[in-house]
PDB file of C-alpha atoms and ligand atoms in Angstrom:
ATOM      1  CA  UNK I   1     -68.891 -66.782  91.923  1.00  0.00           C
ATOM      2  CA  UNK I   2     -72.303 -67.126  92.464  1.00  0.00           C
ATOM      3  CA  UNK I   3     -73.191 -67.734  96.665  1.00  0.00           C
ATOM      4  CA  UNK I   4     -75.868 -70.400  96.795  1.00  0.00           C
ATOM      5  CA  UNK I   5     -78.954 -70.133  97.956  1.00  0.00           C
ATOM      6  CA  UNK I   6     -81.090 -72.777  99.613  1.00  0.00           C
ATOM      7  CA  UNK I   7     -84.951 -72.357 100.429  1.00  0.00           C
ATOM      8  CA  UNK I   8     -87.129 -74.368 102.526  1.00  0.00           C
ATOM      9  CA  UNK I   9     -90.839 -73.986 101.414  1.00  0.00           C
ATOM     10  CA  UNK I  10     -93.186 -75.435 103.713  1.00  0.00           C
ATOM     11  CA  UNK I  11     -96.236 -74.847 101.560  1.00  0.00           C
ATOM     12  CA  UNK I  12     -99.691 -74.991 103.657  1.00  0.00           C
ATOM     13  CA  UNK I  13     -97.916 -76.604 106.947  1.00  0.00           C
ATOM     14  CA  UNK I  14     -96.747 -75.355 109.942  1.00  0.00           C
ATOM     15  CA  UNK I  15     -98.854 -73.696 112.822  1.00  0.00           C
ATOM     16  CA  UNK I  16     -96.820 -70.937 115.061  1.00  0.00           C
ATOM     17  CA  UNK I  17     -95.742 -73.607 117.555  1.00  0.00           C
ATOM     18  CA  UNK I  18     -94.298 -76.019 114.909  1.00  0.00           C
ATOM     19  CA  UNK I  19     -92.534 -73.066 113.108  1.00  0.00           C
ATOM     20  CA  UNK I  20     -90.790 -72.047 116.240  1.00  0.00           C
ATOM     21  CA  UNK I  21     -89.689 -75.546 117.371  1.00  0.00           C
ATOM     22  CA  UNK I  22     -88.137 -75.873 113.833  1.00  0.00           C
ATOM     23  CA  UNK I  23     -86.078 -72.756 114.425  1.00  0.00           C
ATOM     24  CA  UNK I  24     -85.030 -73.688 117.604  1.00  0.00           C
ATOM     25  CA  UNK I  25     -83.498 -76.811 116.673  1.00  0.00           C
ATOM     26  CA  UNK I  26     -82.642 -75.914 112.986  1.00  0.00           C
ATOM     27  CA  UNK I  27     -80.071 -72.959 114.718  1.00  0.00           C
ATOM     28  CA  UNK I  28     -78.813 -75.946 117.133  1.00  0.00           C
ATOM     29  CA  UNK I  29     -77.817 -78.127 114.123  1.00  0.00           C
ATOM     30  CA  UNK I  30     -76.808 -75.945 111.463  1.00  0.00           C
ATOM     31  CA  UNK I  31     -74.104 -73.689 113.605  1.00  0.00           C
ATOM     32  CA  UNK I  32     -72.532 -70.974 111.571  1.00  0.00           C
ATOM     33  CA  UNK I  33     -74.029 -69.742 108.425  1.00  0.00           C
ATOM     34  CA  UNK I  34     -71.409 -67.807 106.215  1.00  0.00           C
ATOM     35  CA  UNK I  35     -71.306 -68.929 102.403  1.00  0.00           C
ATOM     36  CA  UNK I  36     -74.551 -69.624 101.513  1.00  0.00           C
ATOM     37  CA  UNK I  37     -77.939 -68.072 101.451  1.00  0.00           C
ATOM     38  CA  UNK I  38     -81.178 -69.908 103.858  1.00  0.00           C
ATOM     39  CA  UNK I  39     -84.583 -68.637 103.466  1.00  0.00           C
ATOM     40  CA  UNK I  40     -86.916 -70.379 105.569  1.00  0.00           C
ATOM     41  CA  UNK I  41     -90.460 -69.909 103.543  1.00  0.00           C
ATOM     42  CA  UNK I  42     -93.391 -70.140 105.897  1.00  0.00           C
ATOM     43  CA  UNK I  43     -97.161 -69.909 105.110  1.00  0.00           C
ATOM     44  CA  UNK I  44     -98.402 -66.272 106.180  1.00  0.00           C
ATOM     45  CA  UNK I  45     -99.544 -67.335 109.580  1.00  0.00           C
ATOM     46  CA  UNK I  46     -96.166 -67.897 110.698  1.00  0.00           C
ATOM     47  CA  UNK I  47     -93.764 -65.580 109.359  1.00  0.00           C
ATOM     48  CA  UNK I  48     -94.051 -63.087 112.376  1.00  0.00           C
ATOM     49  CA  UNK I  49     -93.046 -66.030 114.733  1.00  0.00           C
ATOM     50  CA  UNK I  50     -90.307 -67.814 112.449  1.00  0.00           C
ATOM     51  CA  UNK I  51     -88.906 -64.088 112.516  1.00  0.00           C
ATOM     52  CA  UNK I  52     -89.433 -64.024 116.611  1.00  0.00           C
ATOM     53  CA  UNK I  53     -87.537 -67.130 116.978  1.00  0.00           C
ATOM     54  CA  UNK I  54     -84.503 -66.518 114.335  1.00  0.00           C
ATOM     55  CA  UNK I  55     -83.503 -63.408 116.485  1.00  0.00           C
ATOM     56  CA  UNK I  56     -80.488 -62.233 116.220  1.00  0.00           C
ATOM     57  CA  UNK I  57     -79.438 -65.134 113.554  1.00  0.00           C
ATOM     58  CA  UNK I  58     -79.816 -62.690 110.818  1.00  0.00           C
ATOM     59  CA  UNK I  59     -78.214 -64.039 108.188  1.00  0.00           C
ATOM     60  CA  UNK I  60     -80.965 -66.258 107.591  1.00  0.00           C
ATOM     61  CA  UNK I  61     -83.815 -64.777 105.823  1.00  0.00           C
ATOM     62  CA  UNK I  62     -87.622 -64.972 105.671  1.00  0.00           C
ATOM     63  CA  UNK I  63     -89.647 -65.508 102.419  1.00  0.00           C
ATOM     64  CA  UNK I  64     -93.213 -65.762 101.320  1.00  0.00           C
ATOM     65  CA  UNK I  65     -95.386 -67.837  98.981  1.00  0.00           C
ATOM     66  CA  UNK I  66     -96.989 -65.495  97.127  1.00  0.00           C
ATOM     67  CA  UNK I  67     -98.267 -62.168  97.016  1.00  0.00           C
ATOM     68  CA  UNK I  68    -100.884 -60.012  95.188  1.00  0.00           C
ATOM     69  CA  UNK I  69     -99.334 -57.336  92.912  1.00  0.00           C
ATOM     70  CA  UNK I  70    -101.493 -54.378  94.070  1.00  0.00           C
ATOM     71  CA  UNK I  71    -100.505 -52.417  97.054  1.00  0.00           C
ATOM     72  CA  UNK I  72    -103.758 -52.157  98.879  1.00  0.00           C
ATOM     73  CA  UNK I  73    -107.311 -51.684  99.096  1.00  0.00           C
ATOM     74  CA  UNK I  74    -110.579 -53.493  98.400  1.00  0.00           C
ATOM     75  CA  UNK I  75    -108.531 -56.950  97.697  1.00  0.00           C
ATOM     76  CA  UNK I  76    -110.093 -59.572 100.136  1.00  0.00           C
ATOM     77  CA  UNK I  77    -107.892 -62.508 101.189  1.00  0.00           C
ATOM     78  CA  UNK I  78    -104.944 -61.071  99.498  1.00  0.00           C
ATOM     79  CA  UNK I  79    -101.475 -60.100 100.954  1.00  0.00           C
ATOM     80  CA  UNK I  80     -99.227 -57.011  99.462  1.00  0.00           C
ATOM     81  CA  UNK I  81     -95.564 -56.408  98.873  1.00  0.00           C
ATOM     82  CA  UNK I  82     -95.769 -53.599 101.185  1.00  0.00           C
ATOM     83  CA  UNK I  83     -97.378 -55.595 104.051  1.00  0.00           C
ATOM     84  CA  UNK I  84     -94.832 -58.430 104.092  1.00  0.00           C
ATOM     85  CA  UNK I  85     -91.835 -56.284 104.258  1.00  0.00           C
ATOM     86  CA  UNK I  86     -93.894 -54.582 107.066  1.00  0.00           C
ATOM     87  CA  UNK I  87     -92.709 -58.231 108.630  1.00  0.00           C
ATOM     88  CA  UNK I  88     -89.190 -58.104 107.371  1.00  0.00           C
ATOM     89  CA  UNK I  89     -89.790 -60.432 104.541  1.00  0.00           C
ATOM     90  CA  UNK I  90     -86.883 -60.273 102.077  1.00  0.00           C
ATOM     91  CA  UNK I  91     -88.084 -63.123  99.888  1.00  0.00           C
ATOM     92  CA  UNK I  92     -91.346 -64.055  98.123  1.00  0.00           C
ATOM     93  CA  UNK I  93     -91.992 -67.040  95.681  1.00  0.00           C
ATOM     94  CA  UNK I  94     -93.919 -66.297  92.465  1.00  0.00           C
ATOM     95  CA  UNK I  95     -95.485 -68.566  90.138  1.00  0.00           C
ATOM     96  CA  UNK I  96     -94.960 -71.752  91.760  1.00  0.00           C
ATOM     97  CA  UNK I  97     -96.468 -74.868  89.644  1.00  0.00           C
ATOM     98  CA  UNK I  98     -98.762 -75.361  92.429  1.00  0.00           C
ATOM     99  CA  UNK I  99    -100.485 -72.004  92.077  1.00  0.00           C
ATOM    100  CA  UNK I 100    -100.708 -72.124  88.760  1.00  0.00           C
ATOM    101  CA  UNK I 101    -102.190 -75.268  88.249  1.00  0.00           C
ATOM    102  CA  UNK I 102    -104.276 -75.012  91.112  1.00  0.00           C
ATOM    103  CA  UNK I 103    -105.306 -71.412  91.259  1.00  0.00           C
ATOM    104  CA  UNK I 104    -104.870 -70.522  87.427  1.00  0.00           C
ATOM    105  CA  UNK I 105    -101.726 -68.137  87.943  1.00  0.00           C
ATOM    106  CA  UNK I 106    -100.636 -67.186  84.343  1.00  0.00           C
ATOM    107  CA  UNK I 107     -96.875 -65.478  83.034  1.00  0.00           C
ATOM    108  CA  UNK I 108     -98.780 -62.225  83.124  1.00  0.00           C
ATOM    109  CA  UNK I 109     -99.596 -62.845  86.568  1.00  0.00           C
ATOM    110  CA  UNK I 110     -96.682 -63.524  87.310  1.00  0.00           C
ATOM    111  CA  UNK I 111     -94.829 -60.809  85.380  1.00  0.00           C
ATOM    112  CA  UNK I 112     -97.319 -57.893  87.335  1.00  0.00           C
ATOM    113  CA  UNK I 113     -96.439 -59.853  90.879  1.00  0.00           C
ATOM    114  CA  UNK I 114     -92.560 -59.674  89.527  1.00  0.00           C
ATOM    115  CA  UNK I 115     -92.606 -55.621  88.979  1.00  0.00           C
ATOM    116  CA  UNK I 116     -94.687 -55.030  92.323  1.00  0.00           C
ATOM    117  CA  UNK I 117     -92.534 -57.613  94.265  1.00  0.00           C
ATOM    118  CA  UNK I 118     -88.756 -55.580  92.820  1.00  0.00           C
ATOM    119  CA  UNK I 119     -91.085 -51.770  93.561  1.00  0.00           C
ATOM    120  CA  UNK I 120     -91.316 -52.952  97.357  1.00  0.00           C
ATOM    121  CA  UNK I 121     -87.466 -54.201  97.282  1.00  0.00           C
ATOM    122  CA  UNK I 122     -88.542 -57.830  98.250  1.00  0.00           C
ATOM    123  CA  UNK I 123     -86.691 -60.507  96.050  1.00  0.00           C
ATOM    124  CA  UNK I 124     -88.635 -62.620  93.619  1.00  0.00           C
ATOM    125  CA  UNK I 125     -87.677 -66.760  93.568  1.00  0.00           C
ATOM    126  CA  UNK I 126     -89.815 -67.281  90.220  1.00  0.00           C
ATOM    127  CA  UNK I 127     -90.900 -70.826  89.875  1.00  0.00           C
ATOM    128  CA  UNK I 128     -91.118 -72.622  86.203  1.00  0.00           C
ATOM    129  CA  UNK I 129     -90.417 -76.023  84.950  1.00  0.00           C
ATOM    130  CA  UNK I 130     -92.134 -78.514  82.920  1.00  0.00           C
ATOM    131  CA  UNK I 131     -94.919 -80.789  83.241  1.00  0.00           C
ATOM    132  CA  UNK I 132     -94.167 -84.533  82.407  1.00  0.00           C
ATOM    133  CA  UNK I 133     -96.566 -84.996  79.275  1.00  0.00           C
ATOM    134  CA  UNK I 134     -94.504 -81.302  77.309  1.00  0.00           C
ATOM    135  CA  UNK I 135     -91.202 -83.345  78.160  1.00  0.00           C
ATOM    136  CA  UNK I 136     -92.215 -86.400  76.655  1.00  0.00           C
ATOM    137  CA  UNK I 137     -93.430 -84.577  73.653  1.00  0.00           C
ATOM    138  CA  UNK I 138     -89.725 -82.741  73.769  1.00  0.00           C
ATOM    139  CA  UNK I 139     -90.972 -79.186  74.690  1.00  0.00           C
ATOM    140  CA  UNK I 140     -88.965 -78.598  77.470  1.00  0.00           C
ATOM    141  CA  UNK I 141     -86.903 -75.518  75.671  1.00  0.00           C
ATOM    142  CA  UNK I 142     -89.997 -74.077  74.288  1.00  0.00           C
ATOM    143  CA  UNK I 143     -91.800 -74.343  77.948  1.00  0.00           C
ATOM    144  CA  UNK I 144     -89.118 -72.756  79.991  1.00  0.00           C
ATOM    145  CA  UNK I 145     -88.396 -70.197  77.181  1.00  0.00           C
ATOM    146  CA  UNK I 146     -91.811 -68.796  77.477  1.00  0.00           C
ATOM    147  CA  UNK I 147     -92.456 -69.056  81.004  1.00  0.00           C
ATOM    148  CA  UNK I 148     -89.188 -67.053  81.226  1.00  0.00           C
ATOM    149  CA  UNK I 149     -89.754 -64.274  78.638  1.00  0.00           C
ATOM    150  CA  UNK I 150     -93.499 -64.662  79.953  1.00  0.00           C
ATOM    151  CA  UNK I 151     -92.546 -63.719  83.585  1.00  0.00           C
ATOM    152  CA  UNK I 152     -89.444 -61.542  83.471  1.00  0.00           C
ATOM    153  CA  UNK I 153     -91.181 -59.375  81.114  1.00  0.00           C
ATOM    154  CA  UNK I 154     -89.611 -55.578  81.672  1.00  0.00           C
ATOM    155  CA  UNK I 155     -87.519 -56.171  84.037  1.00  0.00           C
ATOM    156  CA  UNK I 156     -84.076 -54.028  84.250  1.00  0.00           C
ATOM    157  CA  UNK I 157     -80.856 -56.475  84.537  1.00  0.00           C
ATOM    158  CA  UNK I 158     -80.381 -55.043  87.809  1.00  0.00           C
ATOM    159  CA  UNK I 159     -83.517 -56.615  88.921  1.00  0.00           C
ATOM    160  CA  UNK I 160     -82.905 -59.527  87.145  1.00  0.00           C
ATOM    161  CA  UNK I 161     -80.055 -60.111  88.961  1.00  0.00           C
ATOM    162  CA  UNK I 162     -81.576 -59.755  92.105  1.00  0.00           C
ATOM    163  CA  UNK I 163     -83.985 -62.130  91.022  1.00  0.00           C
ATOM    164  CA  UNK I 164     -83.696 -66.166  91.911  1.00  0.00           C
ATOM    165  CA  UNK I 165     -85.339 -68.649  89.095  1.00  0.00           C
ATOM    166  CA  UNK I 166     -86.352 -71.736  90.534  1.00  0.00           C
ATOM    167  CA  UNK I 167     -86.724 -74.752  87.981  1.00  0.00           C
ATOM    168  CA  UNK I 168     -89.062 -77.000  89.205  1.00  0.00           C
ATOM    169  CA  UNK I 169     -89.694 -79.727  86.292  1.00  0.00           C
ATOM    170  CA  UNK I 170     -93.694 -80.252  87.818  1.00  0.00           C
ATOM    171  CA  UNK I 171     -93.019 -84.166  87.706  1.00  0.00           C
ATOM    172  CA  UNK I 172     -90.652 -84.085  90.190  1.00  0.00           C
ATOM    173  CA  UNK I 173     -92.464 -81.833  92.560  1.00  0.00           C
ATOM    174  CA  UNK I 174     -93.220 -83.870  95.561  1.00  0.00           C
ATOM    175  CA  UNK I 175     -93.226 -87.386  94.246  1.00  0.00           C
ATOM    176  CA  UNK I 176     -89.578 -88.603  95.548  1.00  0.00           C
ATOM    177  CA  UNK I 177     -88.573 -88.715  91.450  1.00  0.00           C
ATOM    178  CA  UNK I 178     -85.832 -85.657  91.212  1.00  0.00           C
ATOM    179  CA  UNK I 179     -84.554 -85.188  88.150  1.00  0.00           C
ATOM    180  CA  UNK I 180     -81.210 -86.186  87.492  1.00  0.00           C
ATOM    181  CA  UNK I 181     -78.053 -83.832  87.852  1.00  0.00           C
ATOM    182  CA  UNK I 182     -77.054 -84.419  84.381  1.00  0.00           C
ATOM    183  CA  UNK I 183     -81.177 -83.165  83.443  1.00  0.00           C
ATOM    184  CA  UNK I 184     -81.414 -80.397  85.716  1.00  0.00           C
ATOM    185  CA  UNK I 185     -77.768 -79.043  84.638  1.00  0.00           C
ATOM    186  CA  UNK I 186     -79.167 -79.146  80.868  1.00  0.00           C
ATOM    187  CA  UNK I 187     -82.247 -77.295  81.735  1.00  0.00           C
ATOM    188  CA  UNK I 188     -80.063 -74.865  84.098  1.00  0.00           C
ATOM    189  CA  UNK I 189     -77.605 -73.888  81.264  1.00  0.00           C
ATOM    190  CA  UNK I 190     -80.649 -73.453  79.071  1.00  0.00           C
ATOM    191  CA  UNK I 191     -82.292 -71.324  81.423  1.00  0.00           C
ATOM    192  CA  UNK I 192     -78.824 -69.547  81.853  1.00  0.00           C
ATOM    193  CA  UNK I 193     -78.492 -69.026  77.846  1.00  0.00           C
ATOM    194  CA  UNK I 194     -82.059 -67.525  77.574  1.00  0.00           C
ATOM    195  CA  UNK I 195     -81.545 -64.766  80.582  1.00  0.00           C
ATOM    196  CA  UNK I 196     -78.356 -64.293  78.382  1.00  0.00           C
ATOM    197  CA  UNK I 197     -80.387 -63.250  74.928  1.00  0.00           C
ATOM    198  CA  UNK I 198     -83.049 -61.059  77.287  1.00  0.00           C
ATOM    199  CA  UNK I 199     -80.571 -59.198  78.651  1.00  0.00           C
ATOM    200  CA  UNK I 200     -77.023 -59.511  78.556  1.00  0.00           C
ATOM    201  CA  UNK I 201     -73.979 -62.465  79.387  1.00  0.00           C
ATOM    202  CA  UNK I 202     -72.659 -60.673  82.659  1.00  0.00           C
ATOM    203  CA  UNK I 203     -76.399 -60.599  83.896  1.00  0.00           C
ATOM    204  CA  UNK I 204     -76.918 -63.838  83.508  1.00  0.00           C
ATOM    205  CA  UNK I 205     -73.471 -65.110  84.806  1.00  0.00           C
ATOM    206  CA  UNK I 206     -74.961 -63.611  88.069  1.00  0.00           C
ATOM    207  CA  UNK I 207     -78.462 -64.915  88.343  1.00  0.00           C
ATOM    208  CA  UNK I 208     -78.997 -67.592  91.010  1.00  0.00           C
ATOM    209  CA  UNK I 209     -80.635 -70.415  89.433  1.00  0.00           C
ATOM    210  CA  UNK I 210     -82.322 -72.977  92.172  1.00  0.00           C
ATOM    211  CA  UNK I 211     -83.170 -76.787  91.778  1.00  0.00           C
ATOM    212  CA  UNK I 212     -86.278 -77.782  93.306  1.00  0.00           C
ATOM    213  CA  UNK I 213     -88.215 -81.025  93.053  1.00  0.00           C
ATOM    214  CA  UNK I 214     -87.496 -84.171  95.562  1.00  0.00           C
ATOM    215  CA  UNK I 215     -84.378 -82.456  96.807  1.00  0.00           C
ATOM    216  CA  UNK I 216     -83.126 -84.884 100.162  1.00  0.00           C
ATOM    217  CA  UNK I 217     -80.278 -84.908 102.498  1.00  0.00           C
ATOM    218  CA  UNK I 218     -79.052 -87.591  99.739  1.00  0.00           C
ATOM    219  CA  UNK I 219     -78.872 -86.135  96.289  1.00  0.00           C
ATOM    220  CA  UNK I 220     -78.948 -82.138  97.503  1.00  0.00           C
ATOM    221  CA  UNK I 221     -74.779 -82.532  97.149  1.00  0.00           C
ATOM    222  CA  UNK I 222     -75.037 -84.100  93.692  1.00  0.00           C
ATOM    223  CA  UNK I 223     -77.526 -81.518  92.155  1.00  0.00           C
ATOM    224  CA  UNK I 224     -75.848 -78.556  93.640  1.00  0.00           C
ATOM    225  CA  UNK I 225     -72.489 -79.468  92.431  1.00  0.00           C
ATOM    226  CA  UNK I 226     -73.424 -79.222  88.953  1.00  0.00           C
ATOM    227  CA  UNK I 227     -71.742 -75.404  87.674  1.00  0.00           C
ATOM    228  CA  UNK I 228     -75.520 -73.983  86.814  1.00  0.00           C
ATOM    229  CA  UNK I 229     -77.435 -75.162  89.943  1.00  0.00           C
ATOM    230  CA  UNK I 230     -76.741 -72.516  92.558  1.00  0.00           C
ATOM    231  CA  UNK I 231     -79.149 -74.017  95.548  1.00  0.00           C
ATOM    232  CA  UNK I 232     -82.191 -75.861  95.733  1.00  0.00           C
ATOM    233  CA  UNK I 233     -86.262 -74.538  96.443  1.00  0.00           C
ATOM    234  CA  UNK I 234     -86.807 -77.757  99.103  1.00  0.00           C
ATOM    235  CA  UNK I 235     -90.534 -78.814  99.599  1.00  0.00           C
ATOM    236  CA  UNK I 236     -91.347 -81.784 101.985  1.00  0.00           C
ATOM    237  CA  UNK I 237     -87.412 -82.589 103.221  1.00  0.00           C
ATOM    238  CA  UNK I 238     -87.702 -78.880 104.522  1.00  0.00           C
ATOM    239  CA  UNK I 239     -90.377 -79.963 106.745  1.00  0.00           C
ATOM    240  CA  UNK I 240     -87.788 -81.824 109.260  1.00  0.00           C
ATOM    241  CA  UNK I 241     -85.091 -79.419 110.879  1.00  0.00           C
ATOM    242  CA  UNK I 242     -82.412 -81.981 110.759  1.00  0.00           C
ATOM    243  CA  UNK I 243     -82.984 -82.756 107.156  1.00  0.00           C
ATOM    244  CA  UNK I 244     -83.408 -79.335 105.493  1.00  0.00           C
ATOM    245  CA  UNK I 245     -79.812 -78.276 107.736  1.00  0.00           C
ATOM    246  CA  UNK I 246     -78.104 -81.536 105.697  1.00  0.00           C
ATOM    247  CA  UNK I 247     -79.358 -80.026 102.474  1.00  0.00           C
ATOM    248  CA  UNK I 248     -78.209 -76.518 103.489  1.00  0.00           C
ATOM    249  CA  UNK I 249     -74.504 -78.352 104.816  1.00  0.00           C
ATOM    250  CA  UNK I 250     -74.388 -80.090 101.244  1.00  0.00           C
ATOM    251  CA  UNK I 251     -74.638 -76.183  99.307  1.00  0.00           C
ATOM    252  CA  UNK I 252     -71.870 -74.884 101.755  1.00  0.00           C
ATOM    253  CA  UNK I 253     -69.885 -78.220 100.829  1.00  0.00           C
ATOM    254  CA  UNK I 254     -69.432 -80.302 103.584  1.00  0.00           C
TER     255      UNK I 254
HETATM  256  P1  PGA S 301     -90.691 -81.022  97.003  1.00  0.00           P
HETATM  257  O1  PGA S 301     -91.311 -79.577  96.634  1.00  0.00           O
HETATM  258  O2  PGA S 301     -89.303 -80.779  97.548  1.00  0.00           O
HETATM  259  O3  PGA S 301     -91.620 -81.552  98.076  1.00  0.00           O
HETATM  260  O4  PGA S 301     -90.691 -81.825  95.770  1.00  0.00           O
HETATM  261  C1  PGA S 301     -90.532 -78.595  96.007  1.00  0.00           C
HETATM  262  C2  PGA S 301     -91.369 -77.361  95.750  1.00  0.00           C
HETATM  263  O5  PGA S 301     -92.542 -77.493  95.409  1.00  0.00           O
HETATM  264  O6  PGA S 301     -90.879 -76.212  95.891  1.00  0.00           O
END
């Protein structure tokens, strides 16, 4: 049985005061935390004080949105492995659609970020997914096959399996379309078959594979039922305290 694992990405919002006030009244609403996995995914300015204010509720955990994959050194503007679990990060996204359309972030990007990420002990949530014009054409396969033998280049099955993948089809990323249980499941099991051929079945039985893309308080219970969607990378719904706790509820089954 694979425990779920929901993740609320806040992308470039959020000052220190904001992050804090979500905290506060995310720990109000959600209660007890026992059979599922939250990261809470702040931009770098605000990881210390999300930390600060989760105090002693550690079973939720802190991520980040991207690193660099060298350690230190003459690197301006750039943020290591090392330093973020100098903050008690346990989490950092890599490859997310946004970064690599916007900033040009490539597999082998990725793949050097994945290796540097697993070195340092912090665990990778590995973003790929489609755009809309290669799944019209009917490349969705071919896209996600070598985004994933692209980015998981090297790695040992342990580390896979301490890796999250997060399909994000990029059409569904922040426009309120989601893609439909029945499509995610199909591109989940795919996803699920490939890890299978890179490394082996019991490896990929025990990846975590996460939804994200438009995932609400209202279809967070539909996607996460399906058997190969194990949690959901949350965008703008993660942004309010009362909606991201609904969409962590709806993983734990309520
Ligand atoms: P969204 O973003 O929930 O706002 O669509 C998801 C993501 O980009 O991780």
């Amino acid at each position: 049985m694979r425990k779920k694992i929901v993740a609320a990405n806040w992308k470039m919002n959020m000052t220190q005061g904001e992050a804090a006030r979500f905290v506060d009244a995310f720990l109000l609403d959600i209660g007890e935390i026992n059979n599922v996995d939250v990261v809470i995914i702040p931009p770098f300015t605000a990881i210390a004080r999300v930390t600060e204010a989760l105090g002693r509720a550690h079973n939720i955990k802190v991520g980040a949105q991207n690193m660099y994959w060298e350690k230190s050194g003459a690197f301006t503007g750039e943020i290591s492995a090392p330093l973020l679990r100098d903050l008690f990060v346990h989490y950092v996204v890599l490859g997310h659609s946004e970064r690599r359309t916007l900033f040009g972030e490539t597999d082998e990007m990725v793949n050097r970020k994945m290796h540097a990420a697993h070195e340092a002990k912090l665990r990778p949530i590995v973003c790929i997914g489609e755009s809309l014009e290669q799944r019209d054409k009917g490349n969705v396969e071919k896209i996600l096959s070598t985004q994933l033998h692209g980015s998981l280049a090297g790695l040992k099955p342990k580390e896979l399996q301490e890796t999250v993948i997060a399909y994000e089809p990029v059409w569904a990323i922040g426009t309120g379309r989601n893609a439909t249980p029945a499509q995610a499941q199909e591109a989940h099991a795919f996803v699920r078959h490939t890890l299978a051929e890179m490394a082996d079945k019991t490896t990929a039985e025990r990846v975590r594979i996460q939804y994200g893309g438009s995932v609400k308080p209202d279809n967070a219970r539909e996607l996460m039922s399906q058997p190969d969607i194990d949690g959901a990378l949350v965008g703008g719904a993660s942004l309010d305290p009362r909606s991201f706790a609904q969409i962590v509820k709806a993983a734990r089954n309520e």
